[in-house]
């Protein structure tokens, strides 16, 4: 492997400053590796040929005004295909947007461009970010870099696999119910979702607007923090963004909802317990907590999320965006365009969402799910009075085989531990702690920490304690 693709973002920044290598050399090394390895793994839908030109600009900045460089200047970043970069295709891995060119930059992209980061390419995902295996992509599944017969998780499977396979040092994803944390756990990298409103959603392809957040994947927690510090904060184009508020005080107490955790696979639970033992030896207090509503969070999520999908995806009518199929009437145009443009899972969720919102059913489904969400928020707020972190395995187990979970309900169960943080809006981080063996192959598993709103820095600190990473 070319050594240049082994460095973290922090190491790249140091190397650029010390003139050990240039951003052009690093970017070219990545593009070469992508060219060689991508066809087997289907991680990138497209690598950007103009990445070298951006890297050149970064190198010039290091030459002419090093004081105006940023820790991400010249650092290559992979972006999930639902994040808009002006002039580039943003298809959300859907046929309906296959030829859609973004007309503006997402706020996160604008901020990263401001830092002169280098956009390397767009990564594969489940269509519109619905799924947990990347098998719902209209452009074929992504394969796990350690075992290509397995899934990298999803929906940000391409982003997680890009970082794990050293096809990018860092990647952006989106997390509506776990889509950054679950593939991060399965691929053995860090995956972070901030507090709801922590990062602007402007320029992300909307799916479940009250749940969606931009997330970051990397091999070092420092890199996650650097990206978060660069893109976070108020944005006039997203009224849900939060101003920088003082972080709450945290202490070294971790709550573990044991009766909930036991739903994970035994070998994954064993690794989780091993992580907790390490935390205890680092001076953390591990206490049992009860989260009686958490096991029901998944049911509420799979009502609220499709409800929001059904309204957000109404804009894809064959007229305003993307694919248009001509019928004999306007209604037929709509029907044909959406039938041809959307995949099976997307159609399933639109139908489900429309149903749970329809009169006569909204009381039985949508309103009860909203009430459960409110109860869950209260439950977590009460727990966070006593502990600063809640820990669970990130996913029920390691990478599963492609095709193993084609039945939607078994795939939905992958999100059992991650959806709570989206429903409450609390930040969460998956830390690549352990491995379990399946068919003679060692596969990664992660531990998830959740914490109170605005306490992202505490999540980074606890990850460093667990993994013995020093802050740069
Ligand atoms: N797997 C979940 C779903 O299918 C989460 C998706 C996501 O976080 N984007 O809805």
Short mmCIF file of N, CA, C and O and ligand atoms in Angstrom, two decimals, residues 80 82 125-126 128-133 136 154-156 174-182 207 211-213 298 301-302 305-306 309 345 349 411-412 414-415 418-419 422, ligand 1:
data_model
loop_
_atom_site.label_atom_id
_atom_site.label_comp_id
_atom_site.label_asym_id
_atom_site.label_seq_id
_atom_site.Cartn_x
_atom_site.Cartn_y
_atom_site.Cartn_z
N UNK A 80 -20.61 11.37 1.03
CA UNK A 80 -21.75 10.53 0.68
C UNK A 80 -22.53 11.20 -0.45
O UNK A 80 -22.61 12.44 -0.50
N UNK A 82 -25.38 11.99 -1.03
CA UNK A 82 -26.56 12.83 -0.77
C UNK A 82 -26.17 14.20 -0.22
O UNK A 82 -26.97 14.88 0.41
N UNK A 125 -24.26 4.49 -1.29
CA UNK A 125 -25.14 4.54 -0.11
C UNK A 125 -26.44 3.80 -0.45
O UNK A 125 -26.71 3.49 -1.60
N UNK A 126 -27.25 3.54 0.57
CA UNK A 126 -28.60 3.07 0.30
C UNK A 126 -29.39 4.23 -0.30
O UNK A 126 -29.19 5.39 0.07
N UNK A 128 -31.44 7.19 -1.06
CA UNK A 128 -31.93 8.25 -0.17
C UNK A 128 -31.55 8.02 1.29
O UNK A 128 -32.14 8.62 2.19
N UNK A 129 -30.62 7.12 1.56
CA UNK A 129 -30.15 6.80 2.92
C UNK A 129 -31.12 5.91 3.69
O UNK A 129 -31.14 5.91 4.91
N UNK A 130 -31.92 5.12 2.96
CA UNK A 130 -32.82 4.17 3.61
C UNK A 130 -32.21 2.79 3.53
O UNK A 130 -32.18 2.17 2.46
N UNK A 131 -31.75 2.31 4.68
CA UNK A 131 -31.19 0.97 4.70
C UNK A 131 -30.03 0.87 5.66
O UNK A 131 -29.58 1.88 6.23
N UNK A 132 -29.55 -0.34 5.89
CA UNK A 132 -28.46 -0.57 6.84
C UNK A 132 -27.41 -1.48 6.24
O UNK A 132 -26.64 -2.11 6.95
N UNK A 133 -27.38 -1.58 4.90
CA UNK A 133 -26.44 -2.52 4.28
C UNK A 133 -25.85 -2.02 2.96
O UNK A 133 -25.00 -2.68 2.38
N UNK A 136 -29.49 -1.26 -0.88
CA UNK A 136 -30.60 -0.56 -1.54
C UNK A 136 -30.13 0.49 -2.54
O UNK A 136 -30.94 1.25 -3.06
N UNK A 154 -24.79 0.21 6.54
CA UNK A 154 -25.35 1.31 5.75
C UNK A 154 -26.13 2.26 6.64
O UNK A 154 -26.20 2.05 7.84
N UNK A 155 -26.67 3.30 6.12
CA UNK A 155 -26.67 3.58 4.71
C UNK A 155 -25.39 4.24 4.20
O UNK A 155 -25.15 4.25 3.00
N UNK A 156 -24.52 4.74 5.12
CA UNK A 156 -23.27 5.37 4.65
C UNK A 156 -22.19 4.30 4.46
O UNK A 156 -21.04 4.49 4.87
N UNK A 174 -24.40 10.68 6.43
CA UNK A 174 -25.57 11.24 7.12
C UNK A 174 -26.15 10.15 8.00
O UNK A 174 -26.03 8.96 7.70
N UNK A 175 -26.76 10.59 9.11
CA UNK A 175 -27.22 9.65 10.13
C UNK A 175 -28.63 10.05 10.56
O UNK A 175 -28.82 11.07 11.21
N UNK A 176 -29.59 9.25 10.14
CA UNK A 176 -31.00 9.51 10.45
C UNK A 176 -31.49 8.54 11.52
O UNK A 176 -32.38 8.85 12.31
N UNK A 177 -30.88 7.34 11.51
CA UNK A 177 -31.25 6.33 12.49
C UNK A 177 -30.03 5.49 12.87
O UNK A 177 -30.17 4.46 13.52
N UNK A 178 -28.87 5.93 12.42
CA UNK A 178 -27.65 5.17 12.73
C UNK A 178 -26.73 5.00 11.54
O UNK A 178 -25.71 4.30 11.62
N UNK A 179 -27.05 5.65 10.43
CA UNK A 179 -26.35 5.39 9.17
C UNK A 179 -24.90 5.80 9.11
O UNK A 179 -24.22 5.46 8.14
N UNK A 180 -24.41 6.53 10.11
CA UNK A 180 -22.97 6.76 10.19
C UNK A 180 -22.36 5.79 11.20
O UNK A 180 -21.35 5.14 10.94
N UNK A 181 -23.04 5.62 12.33
CA UNK A 181 -22.46 4.83 13.42
C UNK A 181 -22.46 3.32 13.11
O UNK A 181 -21.50 2.62 13.40
N UNK A 182 -23.55 2.82 12.53
CA UNK A 182 -23.62 1.36 12.28
C UNK A 182 -22.58 0.91 11.25
O UNK A 182 -21.83 -0.03 11.51
N UNK A 207 -34.35 13.56 4.13
CA UNK A 207 -35.07 12.29 4.23
C UNK A 207 -36.04 12.35 5.41
O UNK A 207 -37.22 12.50 5.23
N UNK A 211 -34.84 14.02 12.15
CA UNK A 211 -33.87 13.02 12.61
C UNK A 211 -32.51 13.15 11.93
O UNK A 211 -31.48 12.78 12.50
N UNK A 212 -32.51 13.64 10.69
CA UNK A 212 -31.28 13.70 9.87
C UNK A 212 -30.19 14.54 10.53
O UNK A 212 -30.47 15.65 11.00
N UNK A 213 -28.98 14.05 10.51
CA UNK A 213 -27.82 14.86 10.86
C UNK A 213 -26.64 14.46 10.00
O UNK A 213 -26.52 13.29 9.63
N UNK A 298 -37.27 1.68 18.28
CA UNK A 298 -37.19 1.24 16.88
C UNK A 298 -38.58 1.28 16.22
O UNK A 298 -38.71 1.73 15.08
N UNK A 301 -39.42 4.84 15.58
CA UNK A 301 -38.60 5.35 14.49
C UNK A 301 -39.17 4.93 13.14
O UNK A 301 -39.27 5.74 12.22
N UNK A 302 -39.57 3.65 13.03
CA UNK A 302 -40.05 3.16 11.73
C UNK A 302 -41.50 3.58 11.43
O UNK A 302 -42.09 3.13 10.46
N UNK A 305 -40.05 8.04 10.83
CA UNK A 305 -39.11 8.21 9.72
C UNK A 305 -39.82 8.05 8.36
O UNK A 305 -39.73 8.94 7.50
N UNK A 306 -40.59 6.97 8.13
CA UNK A 306 -41.31 6.88 6.85
C UNK A 306 -42.33 8.00 6.66
O UNK A 306 -42.53 8.46 5.53
N UNK A 309 -40.33 10.73 5.38
CA UNK A 309 -39.89 10.37 4.02
C UNK A 309 -41.01 10.63 3.02
O UNK A 309 -40.79 11.18 1.94
N UNK A 345 -37.39 -0.36 -1.58
CA UNK A 345 -37.44 0.08 -0.18
C UNK A 345 -37.99 1.51 -0.08
O UNK A 345 -38.78 1.83 0.81
N UNK A 349 -41.38 2.64 1.97
CA UNK A 349 -41.45 3.64 3.05
C UNK A 349 -42.43 4.76 2.71
O UNK A 349 -43.08 5.30 3.60
N UNK A 411 -33.48 -6.44 8.71
CA UNK A 411 -32.53 -5.35 8.49
C UNK A 411 -32.83 -4.17 9.43
O UNK A 411 -31.92 -3.54 9.96
N UNK A 412 -34.11 -3.89 9.67
CA UNK A 412 -34.47 -2.78 10.56
C UNK A 412 -33.90 -3.00 11.96
O UNK A 412 -33.56 -2.05 12.65
N UNK A 414 -31.07 -3.96 12.78
CA UNK A 414 -29.70 -3.49 12.86
C UNK A 414 -29.60 -2.14 13.59
O UNK A 414 -28.57 -1.77 14.12
N UNK A 415 -30.70 -1.39 13.59
CA UNK A 415 -30.68 -0.02 14.13
C UNK A 415 -31.14 0.06 15.57
O UNK A 415 -31.31 1.15 16.10
N UNK A 418 -29.08 2.35 17.73
CA UNK A 418 -28.68 3.67 17.24
C UNK A 418 -29.84 4.67 17.12
O UNK A 418 -29.62 5.87 17.23
N UNK A 419 -31.06 4.20 16.90
CA UNK A 419 -32.15 5.15 16.61
C UNK A 419 -32.48 6.07 17.78
O UNK A 419 -32.94 7.19 17.58
N UNK A 422 -31.13 9.54 17.58
CA UNK A 422 -31.78 10.39 16.57
C UNK A 422 -33.12 10.89 17.08
O UNK A 422 -33.49 12.04 16.83
N1 LIG B 1 -31.03 2.11 8.73
C1 LIG B 1 -31.92 3.16 9.08
C2 LIG B 1 -33.00 3.27 8.05
O1 LIG B 1 -33.01 2.49 7.18
C3 LIG B 1 -31.17 4.44 9.25
C4 LIG B 1 -30.95 5.17 8.02
C5 LIG B 1 -30.10 6.39 8.20
O2 LIG B 1 -29.63 6.66 9.31
N2 LIG B 1 -29.99 7.14 7.15
O3 LIG B 1 -33.83 4.12 8.10
#
